[in-house]
Each structure stands twice: as structure tokens, then as C-alpha cells.
Coordinates of C-alpha atoms and ligand atoms in Angstrom, one line a residue:
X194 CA -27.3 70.8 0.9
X195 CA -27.3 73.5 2.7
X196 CA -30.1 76.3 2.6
X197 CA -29.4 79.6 1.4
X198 CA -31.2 83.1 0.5
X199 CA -33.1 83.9 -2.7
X200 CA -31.0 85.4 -5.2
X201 CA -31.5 89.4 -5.6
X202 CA -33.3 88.9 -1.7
X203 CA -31.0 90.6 1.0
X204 CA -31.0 89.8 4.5
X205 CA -31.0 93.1 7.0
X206 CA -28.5 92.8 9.4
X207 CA -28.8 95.5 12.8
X208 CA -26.0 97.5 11.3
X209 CA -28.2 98.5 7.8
X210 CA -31.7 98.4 9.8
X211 CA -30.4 100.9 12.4
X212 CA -28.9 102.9 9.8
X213 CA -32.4 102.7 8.0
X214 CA -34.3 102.9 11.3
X215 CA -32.8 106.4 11.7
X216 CA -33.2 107.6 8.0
X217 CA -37.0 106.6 7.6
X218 CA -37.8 108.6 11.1
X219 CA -36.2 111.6 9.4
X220 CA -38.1 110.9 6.2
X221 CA -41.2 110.0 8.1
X222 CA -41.5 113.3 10.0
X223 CA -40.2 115.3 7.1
X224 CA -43.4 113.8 5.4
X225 CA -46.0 114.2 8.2
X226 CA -45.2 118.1 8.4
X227 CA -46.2 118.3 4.5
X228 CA -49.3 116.9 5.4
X229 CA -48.5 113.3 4.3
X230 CA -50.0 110.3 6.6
X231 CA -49.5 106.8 7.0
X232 CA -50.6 104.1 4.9
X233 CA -50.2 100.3 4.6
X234 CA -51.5 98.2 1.8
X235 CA -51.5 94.1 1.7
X236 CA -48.3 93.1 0.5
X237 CA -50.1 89.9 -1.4
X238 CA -53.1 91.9 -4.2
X239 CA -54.5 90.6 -7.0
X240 CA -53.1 90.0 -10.8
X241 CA -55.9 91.8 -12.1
X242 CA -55.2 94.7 -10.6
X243 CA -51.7 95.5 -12.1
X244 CA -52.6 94.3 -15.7
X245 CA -55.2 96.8 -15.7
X246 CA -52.8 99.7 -14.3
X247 CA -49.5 98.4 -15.6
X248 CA -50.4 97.2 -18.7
X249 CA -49.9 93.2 -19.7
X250 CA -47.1 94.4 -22.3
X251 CA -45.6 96.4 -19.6
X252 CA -42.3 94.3 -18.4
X253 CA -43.4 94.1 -14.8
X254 CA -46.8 92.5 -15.5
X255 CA -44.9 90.5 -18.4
X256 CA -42.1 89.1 -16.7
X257 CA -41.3 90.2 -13.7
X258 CA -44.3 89.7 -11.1
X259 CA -44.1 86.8 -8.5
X260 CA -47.4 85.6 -9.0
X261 CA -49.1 82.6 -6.9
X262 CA -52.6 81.3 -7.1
X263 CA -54.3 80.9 -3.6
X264 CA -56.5 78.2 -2.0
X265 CA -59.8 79.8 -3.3
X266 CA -58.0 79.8 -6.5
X267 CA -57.1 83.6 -6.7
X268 CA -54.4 84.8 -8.9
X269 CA -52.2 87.2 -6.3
X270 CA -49.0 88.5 -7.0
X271 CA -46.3 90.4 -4.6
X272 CA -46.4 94.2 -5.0
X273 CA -43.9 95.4 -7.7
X274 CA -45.0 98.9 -6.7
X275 CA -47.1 100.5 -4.5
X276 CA -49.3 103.0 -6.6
X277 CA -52.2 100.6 -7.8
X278 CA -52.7 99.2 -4.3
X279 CA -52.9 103.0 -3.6
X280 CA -55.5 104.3 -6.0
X281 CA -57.8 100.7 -4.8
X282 CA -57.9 101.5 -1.6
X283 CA -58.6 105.5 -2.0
X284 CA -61.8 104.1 -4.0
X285 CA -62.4 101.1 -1.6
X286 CA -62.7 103.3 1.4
X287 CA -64.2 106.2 -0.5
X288 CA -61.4 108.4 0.8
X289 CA -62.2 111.4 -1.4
X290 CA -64.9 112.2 1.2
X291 CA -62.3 112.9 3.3
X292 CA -61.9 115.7 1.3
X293 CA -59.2 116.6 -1.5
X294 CA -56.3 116.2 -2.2
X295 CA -55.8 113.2 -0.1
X296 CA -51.8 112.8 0.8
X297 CA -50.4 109.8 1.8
X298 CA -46.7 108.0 2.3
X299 CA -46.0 104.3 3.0
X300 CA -43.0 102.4 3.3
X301 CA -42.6 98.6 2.3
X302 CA -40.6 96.0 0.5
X303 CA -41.8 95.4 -3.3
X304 CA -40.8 92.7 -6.0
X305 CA -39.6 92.6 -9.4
X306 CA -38.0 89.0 -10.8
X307 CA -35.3 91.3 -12.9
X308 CA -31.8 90.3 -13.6
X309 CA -30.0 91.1 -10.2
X310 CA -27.4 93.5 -10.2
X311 CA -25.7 96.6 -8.2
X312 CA -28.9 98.3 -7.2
X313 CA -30.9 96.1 -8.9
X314 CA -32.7 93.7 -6.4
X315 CA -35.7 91.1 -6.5
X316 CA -36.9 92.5 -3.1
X317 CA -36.2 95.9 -2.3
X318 CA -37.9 98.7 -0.8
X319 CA -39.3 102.0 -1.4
X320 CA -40.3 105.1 0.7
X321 CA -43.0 106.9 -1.7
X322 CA -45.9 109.6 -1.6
X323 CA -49.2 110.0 -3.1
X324 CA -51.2 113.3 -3.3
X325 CA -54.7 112.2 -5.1
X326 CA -57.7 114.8 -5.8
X327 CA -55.3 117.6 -7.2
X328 CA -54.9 118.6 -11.1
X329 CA -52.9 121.8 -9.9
X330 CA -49.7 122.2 -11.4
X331 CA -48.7 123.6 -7.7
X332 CA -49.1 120.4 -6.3
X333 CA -46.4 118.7 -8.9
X334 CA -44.3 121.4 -7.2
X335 CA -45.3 120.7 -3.9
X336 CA -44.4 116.7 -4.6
X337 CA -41.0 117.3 -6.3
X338 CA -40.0 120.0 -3.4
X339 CA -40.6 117.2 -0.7
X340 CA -38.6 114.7 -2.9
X341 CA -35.8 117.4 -3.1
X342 CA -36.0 118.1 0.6
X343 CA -35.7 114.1 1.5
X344 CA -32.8 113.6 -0.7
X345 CA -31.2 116.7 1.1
X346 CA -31.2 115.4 4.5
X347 CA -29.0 112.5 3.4
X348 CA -26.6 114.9 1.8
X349 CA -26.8 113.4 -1.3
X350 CA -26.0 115.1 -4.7
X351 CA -29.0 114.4 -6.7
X352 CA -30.1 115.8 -10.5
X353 CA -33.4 116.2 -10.7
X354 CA -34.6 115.6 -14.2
X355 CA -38.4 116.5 -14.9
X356 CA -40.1 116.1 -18.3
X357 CA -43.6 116.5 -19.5
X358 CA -45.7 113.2 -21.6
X359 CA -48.7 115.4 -22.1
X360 CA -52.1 114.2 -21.9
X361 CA -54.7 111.9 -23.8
X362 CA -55.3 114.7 -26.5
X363 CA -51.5 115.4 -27.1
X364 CA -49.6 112.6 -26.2
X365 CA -50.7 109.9 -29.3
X366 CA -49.3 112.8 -31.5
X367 CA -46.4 112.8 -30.1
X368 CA -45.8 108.8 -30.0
X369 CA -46.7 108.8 -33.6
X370 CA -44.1 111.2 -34.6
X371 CA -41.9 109.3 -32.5
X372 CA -42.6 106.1 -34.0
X373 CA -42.4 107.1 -37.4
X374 CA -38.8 108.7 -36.2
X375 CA -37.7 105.4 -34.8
X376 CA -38.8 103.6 -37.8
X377 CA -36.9 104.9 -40.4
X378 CA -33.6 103.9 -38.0
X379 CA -34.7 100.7 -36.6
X380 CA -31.9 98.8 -38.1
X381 CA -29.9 101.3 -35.9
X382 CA -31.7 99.9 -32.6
X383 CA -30.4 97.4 -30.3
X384 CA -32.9 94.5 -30.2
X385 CA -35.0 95.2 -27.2
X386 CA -35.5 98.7 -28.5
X387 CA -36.6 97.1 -31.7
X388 CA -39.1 95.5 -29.5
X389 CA -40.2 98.3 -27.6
X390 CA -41.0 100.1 -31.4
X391 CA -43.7 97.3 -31.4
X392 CA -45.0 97.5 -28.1
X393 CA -43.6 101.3 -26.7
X394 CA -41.6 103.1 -28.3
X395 CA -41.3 105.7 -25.5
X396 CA -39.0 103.7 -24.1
X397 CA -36.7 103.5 -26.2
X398 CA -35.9 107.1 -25.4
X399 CA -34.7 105.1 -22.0
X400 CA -32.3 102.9 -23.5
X401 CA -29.0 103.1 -22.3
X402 CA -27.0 101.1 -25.3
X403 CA -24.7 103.4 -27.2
X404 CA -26.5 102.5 -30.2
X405 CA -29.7 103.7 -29.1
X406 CA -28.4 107.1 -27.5
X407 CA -27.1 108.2 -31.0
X408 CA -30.2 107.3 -32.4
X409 CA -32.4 109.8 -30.1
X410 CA -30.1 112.1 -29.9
X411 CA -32.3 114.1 -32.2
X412 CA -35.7 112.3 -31.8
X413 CA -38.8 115.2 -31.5
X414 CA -39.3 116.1 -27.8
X415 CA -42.4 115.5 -26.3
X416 CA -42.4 119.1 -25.1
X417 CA -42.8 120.2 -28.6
X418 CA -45.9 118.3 -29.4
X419 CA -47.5 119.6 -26.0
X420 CA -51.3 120.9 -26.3
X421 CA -52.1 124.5 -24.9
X422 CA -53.0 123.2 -21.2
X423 CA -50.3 120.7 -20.9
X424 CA -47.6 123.7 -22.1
X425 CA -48.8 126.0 -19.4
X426 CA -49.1 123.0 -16.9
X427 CA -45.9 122.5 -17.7
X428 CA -44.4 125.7 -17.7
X429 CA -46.3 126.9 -14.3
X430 CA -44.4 123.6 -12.6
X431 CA -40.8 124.5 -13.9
X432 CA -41.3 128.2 -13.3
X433 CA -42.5 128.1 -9.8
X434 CA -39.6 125.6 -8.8
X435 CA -37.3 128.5 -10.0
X436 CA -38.8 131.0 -7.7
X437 CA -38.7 128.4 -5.0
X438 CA -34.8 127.3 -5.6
X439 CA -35.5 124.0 -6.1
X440 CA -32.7 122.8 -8.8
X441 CA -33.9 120.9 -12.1
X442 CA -32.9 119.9 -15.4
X443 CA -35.1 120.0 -18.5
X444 CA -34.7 116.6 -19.6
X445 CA -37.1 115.9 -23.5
X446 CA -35.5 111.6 -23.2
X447 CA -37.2 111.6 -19.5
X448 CA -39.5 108.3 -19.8
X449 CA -40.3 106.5 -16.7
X450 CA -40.5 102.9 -16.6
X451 CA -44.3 102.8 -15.2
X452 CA -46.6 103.5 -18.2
X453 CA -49.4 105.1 -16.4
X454 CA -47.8 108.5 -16.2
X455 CA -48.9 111.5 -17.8
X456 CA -47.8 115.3 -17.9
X457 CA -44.8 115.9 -15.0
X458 CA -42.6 113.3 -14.5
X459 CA -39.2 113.2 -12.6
X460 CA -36.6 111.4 -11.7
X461 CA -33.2 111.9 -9.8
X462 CA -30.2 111.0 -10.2
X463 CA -26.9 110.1 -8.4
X464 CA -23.6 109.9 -9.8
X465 CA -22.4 108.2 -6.9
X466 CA -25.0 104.5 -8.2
X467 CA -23.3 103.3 -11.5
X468 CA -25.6 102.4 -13.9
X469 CA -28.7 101.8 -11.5
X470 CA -28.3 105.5 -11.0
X471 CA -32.2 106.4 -10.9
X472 CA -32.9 107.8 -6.4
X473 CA -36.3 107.7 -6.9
X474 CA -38.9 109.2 -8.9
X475 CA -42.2 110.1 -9.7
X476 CA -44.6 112.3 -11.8
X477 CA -49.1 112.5 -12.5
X478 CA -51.0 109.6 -13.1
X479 CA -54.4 111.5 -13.7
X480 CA -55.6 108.5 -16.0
X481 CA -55.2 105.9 -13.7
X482 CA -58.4 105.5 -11.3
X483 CA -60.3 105.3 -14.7
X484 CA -58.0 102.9 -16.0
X485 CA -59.7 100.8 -12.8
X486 CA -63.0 101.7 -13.4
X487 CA -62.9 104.4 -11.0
X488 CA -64.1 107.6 -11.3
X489 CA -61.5 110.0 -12.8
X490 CA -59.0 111.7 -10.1
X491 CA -55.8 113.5 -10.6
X492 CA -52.8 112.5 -8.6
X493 CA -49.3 112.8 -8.3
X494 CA -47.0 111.3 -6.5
X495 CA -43.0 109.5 -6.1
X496 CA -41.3 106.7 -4.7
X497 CA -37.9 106.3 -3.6
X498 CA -35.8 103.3 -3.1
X499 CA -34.2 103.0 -0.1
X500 CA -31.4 100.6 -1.0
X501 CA -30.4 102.8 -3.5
X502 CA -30.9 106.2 -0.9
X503 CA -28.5 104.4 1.4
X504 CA -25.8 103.6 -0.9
X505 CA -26.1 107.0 -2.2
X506 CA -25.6 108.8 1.0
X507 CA -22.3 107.0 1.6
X508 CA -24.0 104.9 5.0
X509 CA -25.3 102.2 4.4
X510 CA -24.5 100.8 8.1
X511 CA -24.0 102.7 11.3
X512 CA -22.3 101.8 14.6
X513 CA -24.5 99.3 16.8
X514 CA -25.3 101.8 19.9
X515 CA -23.4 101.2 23.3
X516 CA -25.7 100.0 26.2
X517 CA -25.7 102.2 29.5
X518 CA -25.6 98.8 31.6
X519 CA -24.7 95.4 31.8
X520 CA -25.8 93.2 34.6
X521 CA -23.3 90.7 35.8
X522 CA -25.3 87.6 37.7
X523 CA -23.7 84.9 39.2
X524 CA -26.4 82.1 40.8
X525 CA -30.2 82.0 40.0
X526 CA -31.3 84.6 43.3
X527 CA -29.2 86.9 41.5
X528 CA -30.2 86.4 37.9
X529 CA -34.0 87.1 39.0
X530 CA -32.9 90.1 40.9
X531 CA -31.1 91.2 38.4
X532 CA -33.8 91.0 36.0
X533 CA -36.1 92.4 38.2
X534 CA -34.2 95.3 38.1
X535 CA -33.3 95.4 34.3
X536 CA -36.7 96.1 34.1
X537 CA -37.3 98.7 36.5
X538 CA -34.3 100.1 34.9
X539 CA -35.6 99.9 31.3
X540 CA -39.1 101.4 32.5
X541 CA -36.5 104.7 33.3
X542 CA -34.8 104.6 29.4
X543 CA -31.7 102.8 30.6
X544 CA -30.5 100.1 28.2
X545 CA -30.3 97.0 30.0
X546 CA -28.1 93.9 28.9
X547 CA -27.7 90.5 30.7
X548 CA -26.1 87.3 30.1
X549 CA -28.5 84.7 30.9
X550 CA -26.2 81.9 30.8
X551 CA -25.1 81.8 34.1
X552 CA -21.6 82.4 33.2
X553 CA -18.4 83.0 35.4
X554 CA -17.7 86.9 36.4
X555 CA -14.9 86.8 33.7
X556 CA -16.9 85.8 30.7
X557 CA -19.7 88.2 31.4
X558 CA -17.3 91.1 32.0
X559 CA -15.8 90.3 28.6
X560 CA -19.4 90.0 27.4
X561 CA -19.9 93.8 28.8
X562 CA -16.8 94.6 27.5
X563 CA -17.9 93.6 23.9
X564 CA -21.4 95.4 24.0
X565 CA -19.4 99.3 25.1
X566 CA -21.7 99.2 28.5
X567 CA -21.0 102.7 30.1
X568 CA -21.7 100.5 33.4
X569 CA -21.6 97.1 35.0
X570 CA -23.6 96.2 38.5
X571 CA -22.1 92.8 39.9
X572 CA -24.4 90.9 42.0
X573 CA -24.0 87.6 43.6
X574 CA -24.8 85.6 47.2
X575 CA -23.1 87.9 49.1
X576 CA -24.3 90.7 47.3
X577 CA -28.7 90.0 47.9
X578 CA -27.3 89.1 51.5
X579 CA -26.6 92.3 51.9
X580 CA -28.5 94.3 49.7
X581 CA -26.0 96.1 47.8
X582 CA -24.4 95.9 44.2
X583 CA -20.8 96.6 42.9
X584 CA -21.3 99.0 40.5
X585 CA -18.3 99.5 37.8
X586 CA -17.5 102.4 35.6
X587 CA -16.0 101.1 32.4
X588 CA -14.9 104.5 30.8
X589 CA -12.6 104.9 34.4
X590 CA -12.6 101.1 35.8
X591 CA -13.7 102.8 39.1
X592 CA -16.3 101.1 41.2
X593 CA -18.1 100.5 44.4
X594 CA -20.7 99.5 46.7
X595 CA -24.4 100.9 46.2
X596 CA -27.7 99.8 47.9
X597 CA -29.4 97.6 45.1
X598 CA -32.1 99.8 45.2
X599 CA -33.6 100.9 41.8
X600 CA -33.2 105.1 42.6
X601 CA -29.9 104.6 43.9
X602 CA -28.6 102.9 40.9
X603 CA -30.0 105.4 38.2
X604 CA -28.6 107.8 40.1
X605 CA -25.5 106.5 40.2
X606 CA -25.5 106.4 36.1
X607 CA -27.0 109.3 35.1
X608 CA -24.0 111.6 37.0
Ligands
AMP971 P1 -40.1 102.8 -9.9 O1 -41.2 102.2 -9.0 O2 -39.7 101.8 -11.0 O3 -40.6 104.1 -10.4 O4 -38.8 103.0 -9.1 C1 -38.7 104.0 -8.1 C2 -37.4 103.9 -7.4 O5 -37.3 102.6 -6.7 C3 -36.2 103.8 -8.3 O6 -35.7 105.1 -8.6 C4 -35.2 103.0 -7.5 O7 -34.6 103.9 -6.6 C5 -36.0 102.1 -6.7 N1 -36.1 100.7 -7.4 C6 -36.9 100.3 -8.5 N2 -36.6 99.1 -8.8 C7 -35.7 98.6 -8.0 C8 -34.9 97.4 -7.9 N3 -35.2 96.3 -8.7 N4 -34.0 97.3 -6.9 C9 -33.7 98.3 -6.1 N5 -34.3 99.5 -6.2 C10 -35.3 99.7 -7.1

């Protein structure tokens, strides 16, 4: 039997990982100029550490994790996210004496064993942010502008949908009157929102079955069971993203799939997805370092994936890029000239391209022909005899003879 790839696992071919190459540098520098700089965490972390922030009833940690046990016996899973690995390593390396807030971005491939769909994959990726050691409802604005400005230089049309969860002090109030909402129409839920009354019934503000929408359609809004700080938290986020243009909508069913979440959270939104429609999203997570035994640090922060950016900009590919030269090389003496001089060539920012093969003139021209070379040097025998090259210009089919001499060449291509 032949061996194929892992369901819900995409292979990358050039035309999506240049298209991707050239997105992430846009989003990359876009981030440093916030303020935002590089991370990487191991792609492999322990189990214990997404229980703890995730929650075991959470469905990641319940069903979705790859998890393998190592050599030493250590329980590791594959990151479904990158926010735990995050707040470890801020505490690990005692980052905070850095001095706050702390911002960092990462980009890497994460994994979730869900049902594969349409924008739904087991490995995907994510371009995200994290701004620790802030409790300033500022930097929610600061966060949500650099989301807004990232989905804007894909030209993508995106809502941005922001609610508020409240805090420790207002939050159980809320849930309770939620509860005892969803209760008295469970036999109106679907059956995983049944479910989710037992283990969270915030999410069932999340559901997309028909069913459930009618339901909590009139469900209490968090906003309304907000305590004094988390009101004017909230309201000194939405008001100052009206003075700065960025567009929102109030959205009271806004849940967010991560539990750890508390006041802002946001998501956006594409019409152009289907039902995976979500671009990213984010919110605070000010409970979170405690929740690993850490000492207690706001932070905020987002992640977008960038399967679902691509496919949402309308290029998912782009064009593989034309080479400036092709070197046709007929006989060993001429191959290692010729490489010699691809590299000399290369060291200047030409694209190089040769056919190794040893191939006749006619299948390497085709070969040059295929890769949209702007030019192709010809070198054979008679060609090192005399120290010279034919030198071809495929956009006019004009050529000639030059000294094979590195200057002369380059010159010849950059007129
Ligand atoms: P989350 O980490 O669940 O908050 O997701 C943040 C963003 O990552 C989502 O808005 C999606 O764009 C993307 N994402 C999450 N899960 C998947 C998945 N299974 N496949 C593809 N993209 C995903």
C-alpha cells in the first residue's frame, strides 16, 4: 500500500509557501514596528501544562491533543496553541525584569485532532501576539488595532466582534444567571449544548445549530452583569477604538473557544470562510500565570490562522518567481565553470539555475524555457577554449559572444 499524508495534515507546496513567505514578512514587520519581537517555543511541551491552563473539561485537553509519552516517561503533547507555552517561558526566564509589558509574536504550526473540514485542519498554523505585564484597557486597544491593521494589508473584509466576560468577582454571576436561563430550555438545546450546560455553559452562547441560536437569542448579556471596573474597562476599550477608527461590533454571544479569557475578547470575522468563518482572535487572560502557579500578570494578546488569512485574502498561491539566468553546460569543464560562476553570480543577487544532468543544448533550453529565465549563457569545449560565453536574451531571442568573465556577464544582464 502505498503511503499517504495524515488526514487534516497539508503538504506546502512552493506556490502556498511563497505566497505565505511574502505575507508573514509583511506581518512580521508590521509587528516589530509595534514593538512586538520574536519568539519560539518547543513545539513538543508537557500535558500538564495545558490541563492546568486549558482546563481537562476543556475540548482540546479532552479530545483533541496528540499526546505521546517519551523515553523518560514524560507525558508531551503537540502545541494546540501557543499561549501556555508563552506565559511558561515569560516566568521561566523571568522576563518581567525586562521590564513591562513584555510584547512578543511567534509563528508556528499547532494541532487539534478535530473533525477535518474547510478550514478546519489537524495541523495548521497561527501568527499570534502576546503583550504580558499590562492591565490597561489601552493596551486591549493597542492589541486589537494591530490585529485590524494585519487583516488590512491582505485586503480582507473582516467584522471585528469584541465582548466583555468580566472578571473573577463578576463573571460567576453572570454564568449563574446564564445557567439558570439555559436550564429552564434545555429540552430546546441540541445535545452537545446540553453538555456544555454541565460542564460550560458559555459556550453554548457559541453554538451554531438553529436550535440553539433561538434559544439565546434573548439569553442575559454578560455586559449587563459587569462589575464597576470591568464596565469602565470595557467602555474605555470600545470608546477609544471609536476615536481611533478602528471598526467593531458589540457582540453580548461573543465566547471564545479558550476558557482562560477574561474581560475583552474578540474575534473577526470573514464572510468570504463558510462556516469556519472565525480570522483570528484574541482577548485578556489576566488569570492565567496564577492558574500556573505563577505570580499574577495581566496580558493580552491574539492569534491568527494563517490558512484561514490566506483563503480569506483570495491568494492562497502566487506565481513561482522567474530566474534572471539559466546556465546551459554541455561536458564536465563546462559544468564546473559554469558553477563556478553561478556562484559568483548569486554572491551579486542574480538567480542562478542549472541543469546538472549533463543534458543536450535542446533539453536544457527547454529546461530554461520552463523556469521564465530573463537569460541563458551557453558554454561548452569551444567556449572555455576561448574564454567566452553565448549569452541569449529570451524576452528578444537576441544573443552573442561575451568574455566569460563574472563583471562582463552581470553587466550584460543588468542593462
Ligand atoms: P484559537 O487558538 O482557537 O483562538 O484560534 C485562533 C485562530 O486560529 C482561529 O480564528 C482560526 O483562524 C485559527 N484556527 C484555530 N483552529 C484551527 C483549525 N483547526 N484549523 C485551521 N485554523 C484554525
Amino acid at each position: 500500500m502505498k503511503i499517504t499524508n495524515i488526514k487534516g495534515m497539508e503538504d506546502l507546496l512552493p506556490e502556498r509557501m511563497l505566497r505565505w513567505k511574502e505575507g508573514l514578512e509583511k506581518i512580521e514587520n508590521l509587528a516589530l514596528s509595534y514593538g512586538y519581537l520574536p519568539i519560539k517555543t518547543p513545539i513538543l511541551q508537557r500535558i500538564e501544562l495545558f490541563k492546568r491552563v486549558l482546563g481537562e473539561a476543556s475540548d482540546i485537553v479532552n479530545k483533541e491533543m496528540y499526546s505521546l509519552t517519551d523515553k523518560g516517561g514524560r507525558e508531551l503533547v503537540l502545541k494546540p496553541e501557543e499561549t501556555a507555552s508563552v506565559a511558561r517561558m515569560f516566568n521561566e526566564h523571568n522576563l518581567s525584569f525586562r521590564g513591562l509589558p513584555q510584547r512578543y509574536y511567534y509563528f508556528s504550526s499547532y494541532y487539534r485532532q478535530e473533525k477535518p473540514q474547510k478550514g478546519r485542519l489537524r495541523e495548521f498554523h497561527q501568527f499570534g501576539i502576546e503583550s504580558i505585564g499590562s492591565s490597561s484597557p489601552f493596551m486591549d486597544v493597542e492589541v486589537i488595532t494591530l490585529y485590524y491593521e494585519i487583516i488590512k494589508l491582505f485586503d480582507i473584509d473582516v467584522k471585528i466582534r469584541i465582548n466583555s466576560l468580566g472578571c473573577k468577582k463578576c463573571r460567576p454571576l453572570y454564568r449563574k444567571e446564564l445557567e439558570i436561563y439555559l436550564r429552564d430550555r434545555k429540552d430546546d438545546l441540541c445535545d452537545d449544548c446540553k453538555r456544555r450546560l454541565e460542564t460550560n455553559p458559555l459556550r453554548v452562547l457559541d453554538c451554531k445549530n438553529e436550535k440553539c441560536i433561538r434559544v439565546t437569542a434573548d439569553a442575559p448579556k454578560s455586559e449587563d452583569f459587569l462589575c464597576d471596573d470591568c464596565r469602565k474597562h470595557h467602555e474605555a476599550v470600545l470608546e477609544s477604538l471609536d476615536e481611533l477608527n478602528i471598526p467593531y461590533v458589540k457582540d453580548p454571544k461573543l465566547v471564545r473557544g479558550l476558557d482562560y479569557y477574561n474581560r475583552t475578547i474578540f474575534e473577526g470575522e470573514s464572510s468570504k470562510l463558510g462556516a469556519q468563518s472565525a480570522v483570528g482572535g484574541g482577548g485578556r487572560y489576566d488569570y492565567l500565570m496564577e492558574q500556573l502557579e505563577w505570580k499574577p500578570m495581566p496580558a493580552v494578546g491574539f492569534a491568527i490562522g494563517m490558512e484561514r488569512l490566506m483563503m480569506a485574502s483570495g491568494k492562497e498561491e502566487t506565481s513561482l518567481p522567474p530566474i534572471d539566468l539559466f546556465i546551459a553546460a554541455i561536458g564536465k569543464d563546462s559544468i564546473i565553470k559554469g558553477m563556478d560562476l553561478a556562484r559568483e553570480l548569486r554572491k551579486k543577487g542574480f538567480s542562478v539555475f542549472m541543469d546538472l544532468s549533463d543534458r543536450s543544448l535542446k533539453s536544457q533550453m527547454k529546461q530554461a524555457n520552463k523556469k521564465d529565465a530573463r537569460f541563458v549563457i551557453i558554454i561548452g569545449d569551444t567556449e572555455i577554449s576561448e574564454n567566452k560565453v553565448i549569452i541569449k536574451d529570451m524576452a528578444n531571442g537576441s544573443q552573442k559572444d561575451i568574455d566569460m568573465d563574472v563583471e562582463t556577464i552581470s553587466k550584460e544582464m543588468s542593462v
